[in-house]
Tab-separated table of C-alpha atoms in Angstrom:
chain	number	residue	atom	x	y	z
A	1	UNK	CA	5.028	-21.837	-6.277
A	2	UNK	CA	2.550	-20.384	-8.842
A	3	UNK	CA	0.435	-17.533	-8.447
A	4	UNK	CA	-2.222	-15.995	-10.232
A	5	UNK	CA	-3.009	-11.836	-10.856
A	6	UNK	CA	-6.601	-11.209	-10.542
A	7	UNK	CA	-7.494	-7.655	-12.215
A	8	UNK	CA	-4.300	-8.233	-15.122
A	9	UNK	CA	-4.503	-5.357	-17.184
A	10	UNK	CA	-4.352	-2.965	-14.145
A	11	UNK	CA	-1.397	-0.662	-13.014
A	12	UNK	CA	-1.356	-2.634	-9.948
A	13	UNK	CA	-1.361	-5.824	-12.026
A	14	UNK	CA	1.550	-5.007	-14.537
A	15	UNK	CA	3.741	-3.848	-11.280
A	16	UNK	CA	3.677	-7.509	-9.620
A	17	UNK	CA	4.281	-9.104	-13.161
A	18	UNK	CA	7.137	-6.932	-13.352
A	19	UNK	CA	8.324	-7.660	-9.997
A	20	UNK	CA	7.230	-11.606	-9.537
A	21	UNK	CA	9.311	-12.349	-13.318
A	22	UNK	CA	12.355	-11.855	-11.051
A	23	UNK	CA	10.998	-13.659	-8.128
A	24	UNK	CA	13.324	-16.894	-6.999
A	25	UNK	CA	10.207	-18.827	-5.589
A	26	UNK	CA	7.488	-17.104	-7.239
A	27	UNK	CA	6.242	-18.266	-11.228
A	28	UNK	CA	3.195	-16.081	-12.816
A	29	UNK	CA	0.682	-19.307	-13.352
A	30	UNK	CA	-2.578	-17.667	-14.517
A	31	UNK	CA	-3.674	-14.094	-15.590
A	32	UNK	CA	-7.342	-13.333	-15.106
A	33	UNK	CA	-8.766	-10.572	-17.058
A	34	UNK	CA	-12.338	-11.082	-17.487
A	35	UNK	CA	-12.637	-7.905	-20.184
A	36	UNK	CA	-9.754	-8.766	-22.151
A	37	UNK	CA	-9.855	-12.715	-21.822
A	38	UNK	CA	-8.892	-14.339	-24.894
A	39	UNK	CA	-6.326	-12.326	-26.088
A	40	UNK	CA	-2.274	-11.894	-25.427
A	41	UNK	CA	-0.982	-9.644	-22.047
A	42	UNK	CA	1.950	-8.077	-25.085
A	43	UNK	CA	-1.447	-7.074	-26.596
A	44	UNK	CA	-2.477	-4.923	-23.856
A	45	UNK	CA	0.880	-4.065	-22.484
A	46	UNK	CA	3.628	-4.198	-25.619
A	47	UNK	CA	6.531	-3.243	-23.704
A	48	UNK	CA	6.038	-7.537	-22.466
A	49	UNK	CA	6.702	-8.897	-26.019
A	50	UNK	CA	8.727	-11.801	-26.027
A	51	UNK	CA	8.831	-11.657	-21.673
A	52	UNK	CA	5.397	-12.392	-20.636
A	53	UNK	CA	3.531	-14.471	-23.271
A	54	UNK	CA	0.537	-15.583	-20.931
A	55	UNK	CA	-3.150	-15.642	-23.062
A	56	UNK	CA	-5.157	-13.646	-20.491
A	57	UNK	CA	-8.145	-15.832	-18.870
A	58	UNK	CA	-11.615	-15.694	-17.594
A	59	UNK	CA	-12.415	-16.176	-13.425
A	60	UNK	CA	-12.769	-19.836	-12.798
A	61	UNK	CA	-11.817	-20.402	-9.020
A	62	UNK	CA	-11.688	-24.231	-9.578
A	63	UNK	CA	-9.646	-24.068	-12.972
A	64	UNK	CA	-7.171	-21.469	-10.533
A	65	UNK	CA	-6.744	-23.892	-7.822
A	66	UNK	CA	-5.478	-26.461	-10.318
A	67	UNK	CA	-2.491	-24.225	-11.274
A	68	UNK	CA	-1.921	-21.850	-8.558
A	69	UNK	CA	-1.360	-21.916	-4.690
A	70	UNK	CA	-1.919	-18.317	-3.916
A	71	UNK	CA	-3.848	-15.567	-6.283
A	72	UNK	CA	-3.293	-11.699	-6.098
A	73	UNK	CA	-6.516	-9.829	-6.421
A	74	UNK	CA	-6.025	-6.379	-8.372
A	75	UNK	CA	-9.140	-5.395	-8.650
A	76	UNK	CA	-11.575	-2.339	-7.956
A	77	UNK	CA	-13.022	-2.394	-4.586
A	78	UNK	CA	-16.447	-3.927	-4.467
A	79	UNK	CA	-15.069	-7.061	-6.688
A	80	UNK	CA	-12.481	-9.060	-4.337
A	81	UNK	CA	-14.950	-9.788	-1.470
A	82	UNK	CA	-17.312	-11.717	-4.105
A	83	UNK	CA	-14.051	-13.417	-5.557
A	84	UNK	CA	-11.888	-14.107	-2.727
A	85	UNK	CA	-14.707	-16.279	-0.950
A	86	UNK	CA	-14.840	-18.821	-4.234
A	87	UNK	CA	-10.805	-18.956	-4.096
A	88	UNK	CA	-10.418	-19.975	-0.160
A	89	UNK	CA	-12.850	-22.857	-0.386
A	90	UNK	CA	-10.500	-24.115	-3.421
A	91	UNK	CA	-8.027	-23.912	-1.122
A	92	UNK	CA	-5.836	-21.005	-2.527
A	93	UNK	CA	-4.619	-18.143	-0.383
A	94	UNK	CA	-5.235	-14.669	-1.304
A	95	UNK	CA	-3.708	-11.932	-1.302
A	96	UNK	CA	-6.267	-8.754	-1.656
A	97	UNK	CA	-4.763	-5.435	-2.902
A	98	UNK	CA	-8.630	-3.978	-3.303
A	99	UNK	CA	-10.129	-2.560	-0.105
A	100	UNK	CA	-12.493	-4.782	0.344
A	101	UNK	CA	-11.231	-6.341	3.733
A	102	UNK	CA	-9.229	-3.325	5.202
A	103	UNK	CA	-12.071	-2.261	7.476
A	104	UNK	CA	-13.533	-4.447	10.295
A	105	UNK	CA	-16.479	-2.509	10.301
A	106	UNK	CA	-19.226	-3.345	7.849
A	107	UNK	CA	-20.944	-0.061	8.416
A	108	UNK	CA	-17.689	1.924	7.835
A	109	UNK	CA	-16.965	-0.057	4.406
A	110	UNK	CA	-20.062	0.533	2.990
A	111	UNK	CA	-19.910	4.442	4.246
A	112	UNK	CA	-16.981	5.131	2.511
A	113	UNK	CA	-16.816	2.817	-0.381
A	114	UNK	CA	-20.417	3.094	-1.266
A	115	UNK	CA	-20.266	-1.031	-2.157
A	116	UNK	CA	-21.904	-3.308	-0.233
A	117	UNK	CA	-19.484	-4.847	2.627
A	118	UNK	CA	-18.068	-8.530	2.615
A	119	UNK	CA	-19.264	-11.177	4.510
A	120	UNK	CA	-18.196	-10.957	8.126
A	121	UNK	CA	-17.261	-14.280	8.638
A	122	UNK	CA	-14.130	-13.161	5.874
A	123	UNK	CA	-13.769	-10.012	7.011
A	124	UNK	CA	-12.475	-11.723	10.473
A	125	UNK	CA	-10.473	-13.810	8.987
A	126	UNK	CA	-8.703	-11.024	7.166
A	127	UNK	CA	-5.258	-10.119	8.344
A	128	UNK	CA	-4.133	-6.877	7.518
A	129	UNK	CA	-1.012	-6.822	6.087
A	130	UNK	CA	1.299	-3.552	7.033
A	131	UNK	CA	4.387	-5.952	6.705
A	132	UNK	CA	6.881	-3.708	9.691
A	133	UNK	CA	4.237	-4.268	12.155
A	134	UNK	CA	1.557	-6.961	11.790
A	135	UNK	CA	4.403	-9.544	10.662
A	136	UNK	CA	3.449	-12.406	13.265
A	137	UNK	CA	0.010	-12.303	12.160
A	138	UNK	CA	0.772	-12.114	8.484
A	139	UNK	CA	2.690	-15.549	8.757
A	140	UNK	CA	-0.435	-17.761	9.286
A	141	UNK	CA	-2.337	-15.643	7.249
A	142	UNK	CA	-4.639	-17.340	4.437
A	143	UNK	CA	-6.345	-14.112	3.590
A	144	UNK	CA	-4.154	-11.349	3.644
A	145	UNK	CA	-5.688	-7.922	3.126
A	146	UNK	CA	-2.846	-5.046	1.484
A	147	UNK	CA	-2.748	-1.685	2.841
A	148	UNK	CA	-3.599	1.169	0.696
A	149	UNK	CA	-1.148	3.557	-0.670
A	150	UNK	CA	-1.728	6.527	0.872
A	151	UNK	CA	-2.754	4.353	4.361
A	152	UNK	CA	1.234	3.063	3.666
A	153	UNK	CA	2.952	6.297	3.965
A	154	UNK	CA	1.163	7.781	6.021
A	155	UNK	CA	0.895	5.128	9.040
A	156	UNK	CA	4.848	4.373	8.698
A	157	UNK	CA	5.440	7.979	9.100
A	158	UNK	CA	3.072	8.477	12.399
A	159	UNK	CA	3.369	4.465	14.293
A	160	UNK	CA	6.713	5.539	16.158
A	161	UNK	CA	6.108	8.648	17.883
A	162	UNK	CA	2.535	7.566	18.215
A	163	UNK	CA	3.880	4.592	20.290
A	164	UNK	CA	5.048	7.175	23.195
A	165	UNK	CA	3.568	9.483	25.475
A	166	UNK	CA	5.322	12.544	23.501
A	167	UNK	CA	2.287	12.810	21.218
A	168	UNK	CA	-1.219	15.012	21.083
A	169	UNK	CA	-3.312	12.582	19.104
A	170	UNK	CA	-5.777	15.455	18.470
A	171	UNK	CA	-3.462	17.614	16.301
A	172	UNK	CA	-2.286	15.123	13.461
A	173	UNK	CA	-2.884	16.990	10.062
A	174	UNK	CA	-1.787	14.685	6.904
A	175	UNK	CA	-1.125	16.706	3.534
A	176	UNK	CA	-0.688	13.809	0.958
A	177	UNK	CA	0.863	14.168	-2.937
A	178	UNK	CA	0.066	11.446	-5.141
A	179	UNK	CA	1.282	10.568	-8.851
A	180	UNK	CA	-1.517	10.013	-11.642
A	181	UNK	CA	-0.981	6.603	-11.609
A	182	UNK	CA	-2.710	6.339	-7.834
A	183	UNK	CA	-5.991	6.814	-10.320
A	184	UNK	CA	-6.156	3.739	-12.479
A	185	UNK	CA	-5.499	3.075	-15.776
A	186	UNK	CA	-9.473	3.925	-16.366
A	187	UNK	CA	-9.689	7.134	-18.303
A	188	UNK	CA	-11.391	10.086	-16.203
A	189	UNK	CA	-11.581	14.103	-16.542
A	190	UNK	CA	-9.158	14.561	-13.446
A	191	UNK	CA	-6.397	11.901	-15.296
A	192	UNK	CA	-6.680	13.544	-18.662
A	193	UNK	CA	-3.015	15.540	-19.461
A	194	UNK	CA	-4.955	18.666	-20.439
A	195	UNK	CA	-5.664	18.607	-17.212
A	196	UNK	CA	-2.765	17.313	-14.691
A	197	UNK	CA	-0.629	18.980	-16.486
A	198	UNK	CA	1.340	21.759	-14.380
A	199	UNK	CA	-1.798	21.166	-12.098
A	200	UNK	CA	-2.168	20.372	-8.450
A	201	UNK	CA	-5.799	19.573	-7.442
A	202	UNK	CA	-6.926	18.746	-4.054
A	203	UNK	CA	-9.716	16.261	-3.988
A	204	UNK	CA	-12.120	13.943	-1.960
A	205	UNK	CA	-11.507	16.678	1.353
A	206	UNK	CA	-12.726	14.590	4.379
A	207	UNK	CA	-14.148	11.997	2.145
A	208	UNK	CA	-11.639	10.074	0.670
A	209	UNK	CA	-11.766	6.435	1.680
A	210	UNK	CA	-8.535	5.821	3.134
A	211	UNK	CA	-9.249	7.670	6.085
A	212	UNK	CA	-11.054	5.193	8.229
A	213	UNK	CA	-7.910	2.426	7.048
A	214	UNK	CA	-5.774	5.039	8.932
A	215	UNK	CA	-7.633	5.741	11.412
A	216	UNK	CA	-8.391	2.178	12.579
A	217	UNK	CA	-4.662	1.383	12.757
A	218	UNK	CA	-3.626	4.158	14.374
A	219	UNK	CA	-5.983	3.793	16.922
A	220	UNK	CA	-5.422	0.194	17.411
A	221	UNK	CA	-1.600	0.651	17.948
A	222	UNK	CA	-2.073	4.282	20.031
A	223	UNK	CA	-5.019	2.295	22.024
A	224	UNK	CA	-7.042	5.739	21.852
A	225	UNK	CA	-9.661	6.735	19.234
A	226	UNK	CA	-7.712	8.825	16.817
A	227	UNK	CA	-9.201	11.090	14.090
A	228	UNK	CA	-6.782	12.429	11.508
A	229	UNK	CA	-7.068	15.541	9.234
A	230	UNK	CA	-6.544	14.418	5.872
A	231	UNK	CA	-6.301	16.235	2.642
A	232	UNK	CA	-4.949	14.676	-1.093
A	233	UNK	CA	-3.305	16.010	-4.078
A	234	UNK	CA	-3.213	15.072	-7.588
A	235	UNK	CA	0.250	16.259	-8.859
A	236	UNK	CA	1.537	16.184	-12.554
A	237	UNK	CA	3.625	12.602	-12.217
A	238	UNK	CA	3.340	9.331	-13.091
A	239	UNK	CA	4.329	7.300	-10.042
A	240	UNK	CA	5.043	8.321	-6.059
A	241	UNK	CA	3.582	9.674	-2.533
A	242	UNK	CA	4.742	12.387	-0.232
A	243	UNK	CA	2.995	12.228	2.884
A	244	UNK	CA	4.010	15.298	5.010
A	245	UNK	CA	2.380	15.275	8.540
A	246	UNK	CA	2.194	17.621	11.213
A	247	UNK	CA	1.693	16.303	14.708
A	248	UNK	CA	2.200	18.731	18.286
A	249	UNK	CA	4.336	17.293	20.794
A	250	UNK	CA	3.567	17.199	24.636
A	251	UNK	CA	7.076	17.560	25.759
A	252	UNK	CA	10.167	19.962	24.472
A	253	UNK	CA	12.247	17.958	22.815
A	254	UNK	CA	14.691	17.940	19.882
A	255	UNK	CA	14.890	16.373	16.509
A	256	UNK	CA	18.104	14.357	17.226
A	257	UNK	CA	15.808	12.631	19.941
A	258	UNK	CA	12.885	11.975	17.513
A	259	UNK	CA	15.370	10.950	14.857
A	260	UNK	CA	17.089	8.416	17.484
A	261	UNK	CA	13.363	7.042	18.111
A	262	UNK	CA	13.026	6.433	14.862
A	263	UNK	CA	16.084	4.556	13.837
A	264	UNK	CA	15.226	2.380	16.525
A	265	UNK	CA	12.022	1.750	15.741
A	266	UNK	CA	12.896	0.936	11.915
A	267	UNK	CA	16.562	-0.947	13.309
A	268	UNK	CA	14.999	-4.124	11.696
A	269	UNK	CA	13.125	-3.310	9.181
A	270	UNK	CA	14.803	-3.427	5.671
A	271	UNK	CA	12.450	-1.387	3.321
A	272	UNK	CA	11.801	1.905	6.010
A	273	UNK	CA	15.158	4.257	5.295
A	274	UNK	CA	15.082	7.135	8.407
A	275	UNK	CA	17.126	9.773	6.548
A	276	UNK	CA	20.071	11.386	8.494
A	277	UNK	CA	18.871	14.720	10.294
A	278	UNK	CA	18.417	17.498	7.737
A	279	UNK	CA	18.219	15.005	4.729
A	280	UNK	CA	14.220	14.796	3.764
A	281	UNK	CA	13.407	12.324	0.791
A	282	UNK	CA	11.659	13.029	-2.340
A	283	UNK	CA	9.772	10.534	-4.046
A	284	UNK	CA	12.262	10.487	-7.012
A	285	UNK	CA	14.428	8.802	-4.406
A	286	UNK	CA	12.171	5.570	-4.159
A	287	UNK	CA	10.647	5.419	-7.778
A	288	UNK	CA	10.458	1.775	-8.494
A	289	UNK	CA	11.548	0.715	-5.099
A	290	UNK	CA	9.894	-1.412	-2.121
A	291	UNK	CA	11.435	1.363	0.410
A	292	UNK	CA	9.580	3.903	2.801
A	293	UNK	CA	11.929	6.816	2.968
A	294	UNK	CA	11.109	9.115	5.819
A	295	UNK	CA	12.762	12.337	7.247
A	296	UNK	CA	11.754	14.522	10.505
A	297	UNK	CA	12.677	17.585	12.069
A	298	UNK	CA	11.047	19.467	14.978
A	299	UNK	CA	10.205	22.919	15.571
A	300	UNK	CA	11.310	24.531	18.965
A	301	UNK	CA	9.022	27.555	18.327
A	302	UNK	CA	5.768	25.811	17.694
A	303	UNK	CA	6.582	21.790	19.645
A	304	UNK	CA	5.395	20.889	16.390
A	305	UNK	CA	6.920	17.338	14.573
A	306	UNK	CA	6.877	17.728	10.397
A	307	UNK	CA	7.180	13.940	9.224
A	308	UNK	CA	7.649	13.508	5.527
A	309	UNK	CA	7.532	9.867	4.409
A	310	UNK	CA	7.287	8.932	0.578
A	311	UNK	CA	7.035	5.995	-1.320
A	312	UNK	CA	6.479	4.393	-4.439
A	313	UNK	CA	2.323	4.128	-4.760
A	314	UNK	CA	2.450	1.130	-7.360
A	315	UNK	CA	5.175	-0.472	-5.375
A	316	UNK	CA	5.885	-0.063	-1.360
A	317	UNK	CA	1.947	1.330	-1.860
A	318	UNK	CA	0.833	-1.686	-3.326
A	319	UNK	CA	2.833	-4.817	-5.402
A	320	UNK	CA	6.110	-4.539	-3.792
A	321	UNK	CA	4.271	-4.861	-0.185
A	322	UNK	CA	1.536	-7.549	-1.724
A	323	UNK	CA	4.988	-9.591	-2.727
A	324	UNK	CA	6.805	-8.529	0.763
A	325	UNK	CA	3.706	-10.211	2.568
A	326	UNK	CA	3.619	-13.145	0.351
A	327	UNK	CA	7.320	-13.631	1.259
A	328	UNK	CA	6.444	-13.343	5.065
A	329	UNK	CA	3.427	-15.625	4.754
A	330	UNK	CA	5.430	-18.400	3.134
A	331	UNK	CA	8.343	-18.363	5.270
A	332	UNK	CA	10.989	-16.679	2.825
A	333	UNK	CA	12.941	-13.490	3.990
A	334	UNK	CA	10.317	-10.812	3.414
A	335	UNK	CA	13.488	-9.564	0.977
A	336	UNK	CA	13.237	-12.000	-1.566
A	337	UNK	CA	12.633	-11.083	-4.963
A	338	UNK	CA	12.529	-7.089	-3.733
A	339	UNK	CA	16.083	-5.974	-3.710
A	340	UNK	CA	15.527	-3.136	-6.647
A	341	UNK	CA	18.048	-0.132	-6.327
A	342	UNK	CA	15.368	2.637	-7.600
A	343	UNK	CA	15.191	4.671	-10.198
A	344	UNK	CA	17.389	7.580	-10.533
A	345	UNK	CA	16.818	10.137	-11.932
């Protein structure tokens, strides 16, 4: 099957090129790069001379639909939801990495992205795509909408204790790391090494827009309105996110009983790793990897659950899980093409 990258010359883009040139049922048909159209993907990436020799193109959804079946859509928010409409009447199914269809709510899009909101009638169409849990849905899927990084990590972590009656939905407090690369490739003041460098800068405190993305699953799964404290860091990196979480627990129990929770809610789910007790993952330990590594431990003096979970932003937090739901929606093992031992050290 061929698939086209919408958005090409994006860190998003050039992780499902390198991950789909390995793919068994998945071939790279088009590359759409309205700013750089014309001119050679080695040009803008040289490290794909003599792999990838693809002549990036302009957006032409009837051109796309001659050459493609399904199109990955890399782009900024506020550009998929004018795109993705074009694509499904040519037939093509879409994958959407932006967060353009993440949020049912109109009124919340536009609040926190500050674009105007898709068109309702795809915005229910939309299936959103957290591969361990919405798998049924994602296999008729036709527009499939990818979870956010931090929305990745950070769900994953919370979904199995939040699935009992052990948890106070009111406490949950969310301290997220993320590597520069969670910024773009677009140059900015905050990116620049003079100043990440042996930096750590909070930003976007109770405004960042992933917050509502968590919010709306959690609540949907807990079937309670849940509101989340949630604070990001910018730390001197290149790739990965540590979500650590802090969540009070109604009952006194142990961490060998969270930890056996855990393992059974992951049992069949290949890419989350629940660490032994007293092992707790560092993002060094996924780099380049489709895995959600997450360790736990409870605190008898304060019934308090820590819950670190980290993962691979550009990866598990966005191409790996884009090519993990394209697997499930065609009917492949959601494995295929995916199997990378990361990066170490």
């Amino acid at each position: 099957m061929k698939v086209a990258i919408i958005g090409g010359t994006g860190y998003g883009a050039i992780e499902l090129i390198r991950l789909l040139n390995k793919h068994p049922y998945l071939e790279i048909g088009t590359v759409v790069s309205n700013s750089q159209a014309g001119t050679q993907f080695s040009e803008a990436y040289p490290h794909l001379l003599n792999i990838v020799d693809l002549s990036l193109e302009t957006f032409d959804p009837s051109e796309l639909s001659k050459n493609n079946e399904m199109v990955f859509l890399a782009t900024p928010s506020g550009v998929s939801k004018d795109l993705v409409p074009q694509l499904l009447k040519n037939g093509i199914k879409c994958v959407d990495l932006s967060g353009d269809f993440r949020l049912r709510s109109t009124v919340e899009y536009e609040s926190w992205y500050k674009h105007s909101p898709a068109d309702e009638n795809y915005l229910n169409q939309a299936v959103y795509g957290l591969s361990e849990i919405y798998a049924e849905n994602i296999k008729n899927a036709n527009l499939l909408s990818n979870p956010g990084c931090y929305p990745t990590a950070a769900t994953l972590g919370l979904l199995p204790i939040l699935k009992t009656s052990l948890a106070d939905y009111k406490s949950i407090i969310i301290d997220a790391k993320s590597g520069v690369s969670g910024a773009g490739r677009g140059l900015s003041l905050t990116s620049h090494y003079g100043e990440i460098n042996e930096n750590i800068r909070a930003y976007k405190l109770g405004a960042h827009q992933h917050i509502p993305e968590i919010e709306q699953t959690l609540s949907d799964e807990a079937q309670t309105p849940i509101t989340i404290s949630f604070t990001t860091h910018l730390v001197p990196m290149t790739r990965g996110i540590m979500c650590t979480t802090y969540i009070n627990l109604n009952e006194n129990i142990s961490t060998k009983e969270v930890h056996e929770l855990y393992a059974e809610f992951y049992k069949n789910k290949p890419f989350v790793r629940v660490r032994p007790m007293g092992n707790l993952p560092s993002t060094k330990e996924v780099l380049g990897s489709n895995y959600c590594d997450i360790g736990l431990h409870v605190d008898p003096r304060t019934a308090r659950l820590t819950i670190i979970s980290v993962i691979d932003n550009l990866v598990k937090g966005a191409a790996g899980q884009a090519i993990q739901n394209a697997n499930i929606m065609n009917g492949w093992d959601e494995q295929t093409g995916l199997s990378d031992i990361p990066m170490y050290p």
